[in-house]
Coordinates of C-alpha atoms in Angstrom, one line a residue:
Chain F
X1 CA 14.1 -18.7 -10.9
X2 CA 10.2 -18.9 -11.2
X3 CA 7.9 -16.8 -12.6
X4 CA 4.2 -16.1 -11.2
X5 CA 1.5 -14.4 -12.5
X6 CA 0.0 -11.6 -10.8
X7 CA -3.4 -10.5 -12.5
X8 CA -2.9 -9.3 -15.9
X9 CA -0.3 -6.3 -15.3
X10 CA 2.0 -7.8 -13.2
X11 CA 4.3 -10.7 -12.3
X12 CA 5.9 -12.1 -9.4
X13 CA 9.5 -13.4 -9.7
X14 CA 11.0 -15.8 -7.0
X15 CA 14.2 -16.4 -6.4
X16 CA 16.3 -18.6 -3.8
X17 CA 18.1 -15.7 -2.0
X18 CA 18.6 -12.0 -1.4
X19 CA 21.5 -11.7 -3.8
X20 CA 19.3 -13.4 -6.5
X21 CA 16.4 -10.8 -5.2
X22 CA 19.2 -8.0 -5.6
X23 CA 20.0 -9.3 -9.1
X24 CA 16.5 -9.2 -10.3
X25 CA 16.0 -5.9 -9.1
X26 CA 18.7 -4.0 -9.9
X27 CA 18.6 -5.6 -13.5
X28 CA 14.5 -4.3 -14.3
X29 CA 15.3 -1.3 -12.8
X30 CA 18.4 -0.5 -15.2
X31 CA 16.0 -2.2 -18.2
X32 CA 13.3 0.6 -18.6
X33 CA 10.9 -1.0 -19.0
X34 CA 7.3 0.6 -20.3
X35 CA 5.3 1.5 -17.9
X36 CA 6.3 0.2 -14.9
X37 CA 4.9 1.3 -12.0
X38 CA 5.7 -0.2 -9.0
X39 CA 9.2 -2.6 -8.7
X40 CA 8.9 -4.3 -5.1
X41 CA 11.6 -6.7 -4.3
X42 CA 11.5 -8.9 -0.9
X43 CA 12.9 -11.5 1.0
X44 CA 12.8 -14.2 -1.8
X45 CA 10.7 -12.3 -4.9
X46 CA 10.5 -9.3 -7.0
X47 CA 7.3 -7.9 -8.0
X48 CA 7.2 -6.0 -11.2
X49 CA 3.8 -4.5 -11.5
X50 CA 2.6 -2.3 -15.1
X51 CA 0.4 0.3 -16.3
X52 CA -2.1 -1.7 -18.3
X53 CA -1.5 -2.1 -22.5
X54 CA 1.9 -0.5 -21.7
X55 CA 3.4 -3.5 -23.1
X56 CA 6.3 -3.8 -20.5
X57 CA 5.0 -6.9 -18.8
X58 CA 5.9 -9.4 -22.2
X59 CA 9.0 -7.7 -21.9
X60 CA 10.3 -9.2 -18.7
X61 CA 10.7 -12.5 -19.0
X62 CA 12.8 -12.3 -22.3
X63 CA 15.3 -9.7 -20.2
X64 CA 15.2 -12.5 -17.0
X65 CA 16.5 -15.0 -19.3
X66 CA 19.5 -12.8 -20.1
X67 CA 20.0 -12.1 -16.5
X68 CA 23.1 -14.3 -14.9
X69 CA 22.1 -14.3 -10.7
X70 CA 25.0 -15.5 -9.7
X71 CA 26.7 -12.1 -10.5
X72 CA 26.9 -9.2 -7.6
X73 CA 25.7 -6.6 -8.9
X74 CA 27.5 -3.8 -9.8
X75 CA 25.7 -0.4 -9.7
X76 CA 26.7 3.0 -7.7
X77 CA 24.4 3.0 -4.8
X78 CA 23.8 6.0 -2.8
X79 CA 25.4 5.6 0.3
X80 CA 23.8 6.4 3.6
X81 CA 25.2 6.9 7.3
X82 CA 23.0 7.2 9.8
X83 CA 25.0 7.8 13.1
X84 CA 23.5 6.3 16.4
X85 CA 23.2 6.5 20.6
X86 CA 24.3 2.8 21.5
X87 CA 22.1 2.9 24.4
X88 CA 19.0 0.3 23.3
X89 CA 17.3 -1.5 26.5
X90 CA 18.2 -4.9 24.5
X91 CA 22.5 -4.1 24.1
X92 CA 22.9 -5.8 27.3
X93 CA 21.1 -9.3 25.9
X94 CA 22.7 -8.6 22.5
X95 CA 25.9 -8.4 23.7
X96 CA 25.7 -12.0 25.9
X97 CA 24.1 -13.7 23.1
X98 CA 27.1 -12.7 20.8
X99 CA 29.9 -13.7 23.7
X100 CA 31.2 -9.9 23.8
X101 CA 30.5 -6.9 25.5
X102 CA 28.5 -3.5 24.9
X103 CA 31.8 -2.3 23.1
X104 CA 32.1 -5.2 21.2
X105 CA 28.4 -4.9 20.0
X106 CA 28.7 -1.6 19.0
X107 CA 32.4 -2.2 17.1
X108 CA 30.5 -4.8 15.1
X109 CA 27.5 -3.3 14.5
X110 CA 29.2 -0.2 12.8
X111 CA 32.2 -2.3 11.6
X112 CA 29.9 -3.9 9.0
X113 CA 29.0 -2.4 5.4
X114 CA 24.5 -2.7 5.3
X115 CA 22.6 -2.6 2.2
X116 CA 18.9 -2.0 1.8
X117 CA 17.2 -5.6 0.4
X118 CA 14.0 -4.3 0.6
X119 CA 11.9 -2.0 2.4
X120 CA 8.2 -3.1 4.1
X121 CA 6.4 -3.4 7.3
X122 CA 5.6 0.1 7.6
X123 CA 6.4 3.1 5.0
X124 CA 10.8 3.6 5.1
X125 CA 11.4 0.2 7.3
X126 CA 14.4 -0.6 5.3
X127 CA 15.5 -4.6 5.8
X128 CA 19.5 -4.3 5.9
X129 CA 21.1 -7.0 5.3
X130 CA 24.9 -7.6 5.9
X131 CA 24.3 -7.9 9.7
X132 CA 27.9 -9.7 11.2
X133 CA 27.2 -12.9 12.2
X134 CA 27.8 -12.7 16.1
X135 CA 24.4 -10.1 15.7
X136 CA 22.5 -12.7 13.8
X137 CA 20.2 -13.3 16.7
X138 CA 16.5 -14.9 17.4
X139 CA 13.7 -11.8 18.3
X140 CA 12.4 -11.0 21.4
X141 CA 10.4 -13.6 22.8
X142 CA 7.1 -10.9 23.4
X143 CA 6.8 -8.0 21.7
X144 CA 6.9 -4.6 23.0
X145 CA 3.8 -3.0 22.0
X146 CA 5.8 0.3 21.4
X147 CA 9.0 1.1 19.8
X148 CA 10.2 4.4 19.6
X149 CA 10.6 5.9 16.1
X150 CA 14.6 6.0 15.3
X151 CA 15.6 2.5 17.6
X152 CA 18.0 1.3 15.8
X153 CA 17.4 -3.1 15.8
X154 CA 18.6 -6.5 14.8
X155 CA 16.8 -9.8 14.1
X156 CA 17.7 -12.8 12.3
X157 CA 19.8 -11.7 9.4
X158 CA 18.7 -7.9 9.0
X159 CA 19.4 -4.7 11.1
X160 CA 17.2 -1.2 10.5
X161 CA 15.9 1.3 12.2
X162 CA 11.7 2.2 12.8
X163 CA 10.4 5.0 11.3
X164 CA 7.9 5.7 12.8
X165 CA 6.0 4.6 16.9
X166 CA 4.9 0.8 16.2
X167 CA 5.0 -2.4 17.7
X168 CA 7.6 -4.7 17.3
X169 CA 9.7 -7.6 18.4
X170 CA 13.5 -6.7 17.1
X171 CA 16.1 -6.5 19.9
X172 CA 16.5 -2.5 20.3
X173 CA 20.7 -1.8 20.5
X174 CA 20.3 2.0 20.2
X175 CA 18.5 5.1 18.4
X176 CA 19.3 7.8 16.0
X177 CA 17.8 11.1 15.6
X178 CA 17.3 11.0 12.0
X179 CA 14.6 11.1 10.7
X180 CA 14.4 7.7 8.5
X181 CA 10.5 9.1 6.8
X182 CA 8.8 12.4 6.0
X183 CA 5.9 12.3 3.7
X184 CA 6.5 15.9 3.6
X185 CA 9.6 15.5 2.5
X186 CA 11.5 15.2 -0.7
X187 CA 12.6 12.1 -0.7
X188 CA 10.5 11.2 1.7
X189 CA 12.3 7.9 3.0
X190 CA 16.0 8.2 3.5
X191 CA 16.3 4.6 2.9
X192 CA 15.0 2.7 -0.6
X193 CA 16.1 -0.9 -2.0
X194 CA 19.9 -1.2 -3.1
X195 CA 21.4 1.8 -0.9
X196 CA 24.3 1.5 1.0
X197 CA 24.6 1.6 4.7
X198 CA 26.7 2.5 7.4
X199 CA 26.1 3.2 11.4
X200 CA 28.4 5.8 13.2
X201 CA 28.5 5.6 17.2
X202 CA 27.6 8.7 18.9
X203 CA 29.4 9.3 21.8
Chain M
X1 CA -10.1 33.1 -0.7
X2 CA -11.7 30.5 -2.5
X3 CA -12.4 27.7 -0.1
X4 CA -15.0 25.3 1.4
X5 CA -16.1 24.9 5.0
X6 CA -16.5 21.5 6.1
X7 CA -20.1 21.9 8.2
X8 CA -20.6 17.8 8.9
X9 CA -18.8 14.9 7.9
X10 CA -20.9 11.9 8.1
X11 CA -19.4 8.5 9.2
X12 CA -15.8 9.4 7.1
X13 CA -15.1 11.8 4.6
X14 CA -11.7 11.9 2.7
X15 CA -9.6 13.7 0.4
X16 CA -9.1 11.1 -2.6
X17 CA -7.4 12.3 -5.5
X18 CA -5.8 8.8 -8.2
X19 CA -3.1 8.2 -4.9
X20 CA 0.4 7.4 -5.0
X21 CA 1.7 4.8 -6.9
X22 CA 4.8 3.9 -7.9
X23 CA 6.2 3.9 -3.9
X24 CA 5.8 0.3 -3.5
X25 CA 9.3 -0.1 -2.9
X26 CA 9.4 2.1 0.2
X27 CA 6.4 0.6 1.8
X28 CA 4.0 3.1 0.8
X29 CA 0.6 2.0 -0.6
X30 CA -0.6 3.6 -3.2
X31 CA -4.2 4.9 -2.1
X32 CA -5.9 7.0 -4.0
X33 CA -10.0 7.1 -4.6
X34 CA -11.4 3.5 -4.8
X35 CA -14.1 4.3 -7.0
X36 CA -11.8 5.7 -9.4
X37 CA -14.1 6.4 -11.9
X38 CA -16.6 8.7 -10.0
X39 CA -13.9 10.5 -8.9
X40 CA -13.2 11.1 -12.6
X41 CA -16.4 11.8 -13.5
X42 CA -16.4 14.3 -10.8
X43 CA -13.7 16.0 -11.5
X44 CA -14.7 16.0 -15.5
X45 CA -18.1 17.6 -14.4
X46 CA -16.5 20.6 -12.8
X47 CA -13.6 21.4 -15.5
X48 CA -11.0 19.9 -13.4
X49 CA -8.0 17.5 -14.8
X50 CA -9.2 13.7 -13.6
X51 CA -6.6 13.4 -11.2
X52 CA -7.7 16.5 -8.9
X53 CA -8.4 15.9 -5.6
X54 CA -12.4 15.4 -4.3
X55 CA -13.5 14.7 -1.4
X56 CA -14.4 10.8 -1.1
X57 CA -17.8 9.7 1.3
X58 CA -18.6 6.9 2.9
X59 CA -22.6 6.5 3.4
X60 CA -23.4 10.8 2.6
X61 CA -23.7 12.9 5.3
X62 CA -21.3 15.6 4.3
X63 CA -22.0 19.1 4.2
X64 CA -20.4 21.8 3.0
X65 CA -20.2 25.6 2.9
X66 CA -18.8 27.7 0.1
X67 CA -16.3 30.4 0.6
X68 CA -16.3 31.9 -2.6
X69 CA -18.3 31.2 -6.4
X70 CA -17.3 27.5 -7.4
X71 CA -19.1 24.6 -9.5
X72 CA -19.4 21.2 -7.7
X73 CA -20.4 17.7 -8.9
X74 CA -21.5 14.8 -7.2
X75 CA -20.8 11.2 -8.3
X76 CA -21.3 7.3 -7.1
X77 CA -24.4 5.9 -6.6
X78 CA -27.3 7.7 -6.7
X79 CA -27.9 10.3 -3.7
X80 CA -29.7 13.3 -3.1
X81 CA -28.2 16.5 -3.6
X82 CA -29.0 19.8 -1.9
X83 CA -27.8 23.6 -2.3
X84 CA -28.9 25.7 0.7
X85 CA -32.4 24.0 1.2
X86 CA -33.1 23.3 -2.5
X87 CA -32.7 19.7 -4.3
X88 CA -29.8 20.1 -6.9
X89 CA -29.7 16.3 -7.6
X90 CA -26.6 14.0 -8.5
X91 CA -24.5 13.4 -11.1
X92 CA -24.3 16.7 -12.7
X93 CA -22.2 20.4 -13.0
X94 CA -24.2 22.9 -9.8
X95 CA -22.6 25.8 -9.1
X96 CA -22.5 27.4 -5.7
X97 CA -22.8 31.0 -5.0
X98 CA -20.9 32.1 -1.7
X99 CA -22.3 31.3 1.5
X100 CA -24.6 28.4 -0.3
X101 CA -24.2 25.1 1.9
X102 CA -24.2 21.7 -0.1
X103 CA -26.1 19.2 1.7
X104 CA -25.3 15.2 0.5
X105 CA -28.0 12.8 1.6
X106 CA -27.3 9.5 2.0
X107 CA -27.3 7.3 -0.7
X108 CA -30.0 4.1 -0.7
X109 CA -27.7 1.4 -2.5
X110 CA -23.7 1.8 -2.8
X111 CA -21.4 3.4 -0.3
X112 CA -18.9 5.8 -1.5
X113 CA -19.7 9.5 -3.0
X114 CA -17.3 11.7 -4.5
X115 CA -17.5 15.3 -5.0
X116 CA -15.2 17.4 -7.3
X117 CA -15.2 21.1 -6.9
X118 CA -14.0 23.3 -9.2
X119 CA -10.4 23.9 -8.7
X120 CA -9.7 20.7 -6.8
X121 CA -9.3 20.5 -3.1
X122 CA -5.5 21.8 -3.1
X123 CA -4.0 20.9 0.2
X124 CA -0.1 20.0 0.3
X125 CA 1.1 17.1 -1.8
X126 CA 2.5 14.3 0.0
X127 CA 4.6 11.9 -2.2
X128 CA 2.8 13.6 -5.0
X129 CA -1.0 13.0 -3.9
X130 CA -3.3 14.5 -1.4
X131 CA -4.8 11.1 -1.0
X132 CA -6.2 9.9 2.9
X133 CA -3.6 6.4 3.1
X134 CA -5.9 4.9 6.4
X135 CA -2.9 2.1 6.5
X136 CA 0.2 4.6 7.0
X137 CA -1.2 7.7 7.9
X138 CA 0.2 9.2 4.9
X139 CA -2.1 12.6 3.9
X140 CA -4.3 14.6 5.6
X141 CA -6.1 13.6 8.3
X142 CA -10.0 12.7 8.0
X143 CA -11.9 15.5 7.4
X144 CA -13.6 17.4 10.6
X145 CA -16.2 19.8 11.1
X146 CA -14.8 23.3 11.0
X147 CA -12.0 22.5 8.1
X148 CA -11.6 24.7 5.6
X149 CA -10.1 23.4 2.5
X150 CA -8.6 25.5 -0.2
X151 CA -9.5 25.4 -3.6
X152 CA -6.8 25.7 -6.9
X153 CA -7.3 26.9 -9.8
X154 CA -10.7 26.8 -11.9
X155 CA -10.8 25.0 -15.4
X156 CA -13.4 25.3 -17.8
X157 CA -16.2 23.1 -17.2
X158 CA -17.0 20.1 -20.3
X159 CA -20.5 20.0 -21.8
X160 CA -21.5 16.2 -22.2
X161 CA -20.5 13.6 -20.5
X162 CA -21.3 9.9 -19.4
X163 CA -23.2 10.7 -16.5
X164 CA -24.9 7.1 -15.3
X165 CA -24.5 7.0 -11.1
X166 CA -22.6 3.4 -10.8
X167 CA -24.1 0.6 -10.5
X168 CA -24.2 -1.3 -7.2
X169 CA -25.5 -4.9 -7.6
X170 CA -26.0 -7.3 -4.3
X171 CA -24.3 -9.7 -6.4
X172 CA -20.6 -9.7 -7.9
X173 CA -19.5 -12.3 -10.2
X174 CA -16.0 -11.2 -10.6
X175 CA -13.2 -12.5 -12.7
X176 CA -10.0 -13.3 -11.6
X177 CA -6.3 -14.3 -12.7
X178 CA -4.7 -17.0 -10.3
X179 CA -1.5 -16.9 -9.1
X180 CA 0.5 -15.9 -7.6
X181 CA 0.1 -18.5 -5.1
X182 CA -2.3 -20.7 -6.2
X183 CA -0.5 -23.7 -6.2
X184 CA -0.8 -23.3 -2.3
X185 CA -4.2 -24.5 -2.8
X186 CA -5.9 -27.9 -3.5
X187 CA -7.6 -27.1 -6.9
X188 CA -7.3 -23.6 -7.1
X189 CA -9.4 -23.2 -9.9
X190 CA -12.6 -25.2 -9.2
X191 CA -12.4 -23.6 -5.4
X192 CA -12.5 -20.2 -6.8
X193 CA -15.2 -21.1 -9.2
X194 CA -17.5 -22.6 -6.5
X195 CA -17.3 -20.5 -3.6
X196 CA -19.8 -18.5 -2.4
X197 CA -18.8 -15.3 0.3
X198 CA -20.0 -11.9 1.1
X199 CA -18.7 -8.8 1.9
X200 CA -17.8 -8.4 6.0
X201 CA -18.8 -5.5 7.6
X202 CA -15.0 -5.0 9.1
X203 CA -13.9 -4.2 5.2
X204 CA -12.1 -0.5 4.9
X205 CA -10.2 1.1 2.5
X206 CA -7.7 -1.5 3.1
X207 CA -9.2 -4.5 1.8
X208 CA -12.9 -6.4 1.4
X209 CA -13.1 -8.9 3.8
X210 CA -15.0 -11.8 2.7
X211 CA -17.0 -14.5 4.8
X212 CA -18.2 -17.4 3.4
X213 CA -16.3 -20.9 1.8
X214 CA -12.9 -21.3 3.6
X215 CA -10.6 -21.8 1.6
X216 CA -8.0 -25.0 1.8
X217 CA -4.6 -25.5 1.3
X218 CA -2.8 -28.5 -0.2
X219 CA -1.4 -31.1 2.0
X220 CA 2.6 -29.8 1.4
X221 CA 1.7 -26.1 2.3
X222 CA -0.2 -26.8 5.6
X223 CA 1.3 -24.8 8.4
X224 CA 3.9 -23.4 5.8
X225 CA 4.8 -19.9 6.6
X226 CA 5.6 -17.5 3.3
X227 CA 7.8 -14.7 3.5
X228 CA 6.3 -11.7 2.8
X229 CA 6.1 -10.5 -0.9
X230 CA 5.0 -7.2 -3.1
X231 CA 1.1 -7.1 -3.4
X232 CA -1.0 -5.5 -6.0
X233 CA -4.3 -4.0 -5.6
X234 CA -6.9 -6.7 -6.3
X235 CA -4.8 -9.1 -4.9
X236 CA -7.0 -12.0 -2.8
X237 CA -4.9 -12.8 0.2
X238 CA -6.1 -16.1 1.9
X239 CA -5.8 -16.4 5.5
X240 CA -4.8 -19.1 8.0
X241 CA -8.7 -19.4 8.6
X242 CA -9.0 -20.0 5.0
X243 CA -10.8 -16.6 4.6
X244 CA -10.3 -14.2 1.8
X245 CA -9.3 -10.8 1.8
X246 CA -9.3 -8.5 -2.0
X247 CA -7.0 -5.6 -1.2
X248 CA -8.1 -2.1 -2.4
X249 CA -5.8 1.1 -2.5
X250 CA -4.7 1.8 1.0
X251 CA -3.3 -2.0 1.0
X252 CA -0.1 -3.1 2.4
X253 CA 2.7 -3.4 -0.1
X254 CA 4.1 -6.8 1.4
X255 CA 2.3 -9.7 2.9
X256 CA 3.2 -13.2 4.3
X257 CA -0.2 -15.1 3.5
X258 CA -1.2 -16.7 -0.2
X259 CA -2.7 -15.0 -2.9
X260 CA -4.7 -17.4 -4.7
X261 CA -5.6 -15.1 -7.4
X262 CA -5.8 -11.6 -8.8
X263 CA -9.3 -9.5 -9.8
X264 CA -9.6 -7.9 -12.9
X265 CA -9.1 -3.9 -12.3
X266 CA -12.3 -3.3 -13.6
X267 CA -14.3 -4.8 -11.0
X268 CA -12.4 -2.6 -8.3
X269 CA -15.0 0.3 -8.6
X270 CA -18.0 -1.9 -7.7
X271 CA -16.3 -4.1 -4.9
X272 CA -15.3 0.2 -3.7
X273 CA -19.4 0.3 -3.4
X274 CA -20.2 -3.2 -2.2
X275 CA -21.8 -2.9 1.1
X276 CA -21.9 -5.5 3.7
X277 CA -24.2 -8.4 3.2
X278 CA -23.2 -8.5 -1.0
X279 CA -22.8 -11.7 -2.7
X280 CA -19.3 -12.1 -4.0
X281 CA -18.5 -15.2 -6.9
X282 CA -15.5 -15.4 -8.7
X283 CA -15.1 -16.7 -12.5
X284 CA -11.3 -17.7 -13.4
X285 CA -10.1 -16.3 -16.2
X286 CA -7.0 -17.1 -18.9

């Protein structure tokens, strides 16, 4: 573990995986801390950023040492299902790459137990990780320059589903109708850091 | 109903209020006023709690009808200030009989205004702001001509206050904090410290774009790709050209290029008024 500073309110902490990253997080955001605002974990880091004179920052790295990262954590995460239309214009592609068929895609893709590592890219693009290894596959080679809001995509090690209309490069196996972000609503993302995740086919 | 009619805009007008922070984690910047302490001031000027939403200017231009009696401030650099014809003048409480039309000029140094009315501009919430996020498209859209905007609740205005328009210098020494990443660069510090950039005409809301000194990388981290991690505001992100960028409010939360270093908070408000063409320095701090 290494710790970087961030200007004078804030500290970057980097890890060597996504567990470690899962450790970290879930550990400062049981701690309490005083005035933290914004907790932002990522591929490889946390970011733990604080009101200024709160005091919380000098309290971190004392409560890191403490921390063993070699432990799963064990929380009660809110559990999510998000249920899906297997009909992406990449299932075909995904399907030869993983030496099954469009059945066999789908049976593994809900098969598998997600959680949320971290969330970026645009507002509630959750990075699920937990993706079976036969779906661990490269991105598309060019971009679309539009992808629909609820297509449900892999890449490398992470499934999720887009929000909102954006450009992207995942492989597309299917969509959902729910809505995955509403600043309007309360909460507005349905997926944040640490949830559980689960697909359901949709016949 | 107690309102105002949005008669001109100028180049961009937005509904700023201290943002969203604290959403990070779901990808949502935290936006918000970039001259946070006009906004303030604004908002103090017409009775209002700090964190009411104003509208936020870029370059004057934005006029304004009142719907009903309210009290109106304008803050920021230094701008001219009219009330249906007649100069009211910056920087302090002028109240606005119904029908009156507030004229803002636009201002000669500087580039971001802020009004407060009286009341706060009291659209919907979104993720507990009415904050304009340019990035995500979180808030309300830019304002047009031919809004109406409703007003809350009136306070009671405050007598005296600190008043002074900000400042807006053509040069910024500014300090910074390195790190994150700044043992991506050959010596960080003394490449800060010597530098010399200014501010790019395709900086937003997003982040000031600097040209100038490129930046260089150590020998280890050339053609290194970094996975994307958690930004803060004032963060300077360094591109592949070597270029830096110092993110303001409506930043990304993640990014997959080096921060060399982090500005202090309080030189945010002046880089929110640097124009195009200022001198930017940096001066390392502990």
């Amino acid at each position: 573990m290494r710790i970087r500073r961030c200007g004078s309110d804030a500290m970057l902490v980097e890890v060597d995986s996504l567990d470690e990253v899962d450790a970290v997080r879930a550990a400062l955001a049981e701690a309490d801390l005083p005035g933290l605002v914004e907790l932002v974990p990522a591929a490889r880091t946390v970011l733990a950023a604080f009101q200024p004179g709160s005091g919380g920052l000098a309290r971190v790295k004392p409560l890191l040492d403490t921390i063993d990262l070699t432990k799963r954590v064990r929380t009660e995460p809110r559990e999510v299902v998000i249920p899906v239309h297997y009909d992406g214009p990449d299932l075909d592609l995904v399907a030869e790459t993983a030496g099954t068929d469009v059945d066999g895609v789908v049976a593994l893709h809900t098969g598998a137990e997600y959680k949320v590592a971290f969330s970026g890219f645009a507002p509630g693009f959750g990075y699920l990780v937990g993706l079976p290894r036969e779906l661990r596959q490269p991105r598309l080679e060019n971009p679309r320059k539009r992808v629909e809001p609820g297509s449900v995509a892999i890449a490398g090690e992470f499934t999720g589903v887009y929000p909102t209309a954006s450009p992207g490069g995942w492989r597309l196996i299917g969509r959902t109708d729910v809505t995955l972000f509403d600043s309007r609503r309360e909460p507005a993302a349905l997926l944040a850091p640490g949830d559980v995740v689960r697909f359901e086919a949709v016949r | 109903m107690r309102a105002l009619t949005v008669l001109a805009t100028g180049p961009l007008a937005l509904i700023q209020d201290l943002g969203r922070p604290g959403n990070a984690h779901l990808g949502v910047p935290p936006s918000g006023a970039l001259d946070q302490p006009s906004l303030r001031l604004a908002n103090r000027l017409v009775g209002n709690p700090e964190s009411a939403a104003g509208i936020e200017t870029l370059l004057g231009g934005l006029s304004v009808r009142a719907e009903a009696s309210c009290t109106v401030a304008v803050t920021g650099p230094q701008v001219s200030v009219s009330v249906s014809g007649r100069a009211a003048g910056s920087h302090h409480p002028v109240h606005l009989a119904a029908g009156d039309e507030l004229v803002i000029g636009t201002p000669a140094a500087g580039l971001r205004c802020y009004v407060g009315v009286s009341g706060g501009v009291d659209v919907p919430e979104q993720l507990g702001s009415r904050a304009t996020d340019v990035l995500s498209g979180i808030g309300p859209e830019p304002l047009r001509k031919g809004d109406v905007l409703p007003l809350g609740t009136p306070g009671l205005p405050v007598g005296v206050d600190e008043i002074a328009p900000a400042r807006t210098p053509d040069d910024l020494v500014i300090p910074v904090v390195l790190g994150p990443r700044e043992d991506w660069f050959t010596d960080p510090g003394t490449q800060i410290a010597s530098g010399q950039w200014k501010v790019s005409p395709e900086s937003n809301r997003v982040g000031v774009r600097l040209v100038g000194t490129a930046l260089r990388r150590c020998e280890r981290f050339q053609d290194v790709e970094l996975a994307s991690e958690g930004l803060v505001t004032g963060a300077i992100q360094v591109r592949p050209n070597g270029l830096p960028v110092i993110f303001l409010a409506d930043h990304p939360t993640t990014g997959g290029y080096p921060v060399i270093g982090v500005i202090g908070s309080g030189s945010l408000p002046s880089l929110a008024q640097a124009r195009p063409g200022v001198r930017v320095r940096f001066r390392p701090t502990a």
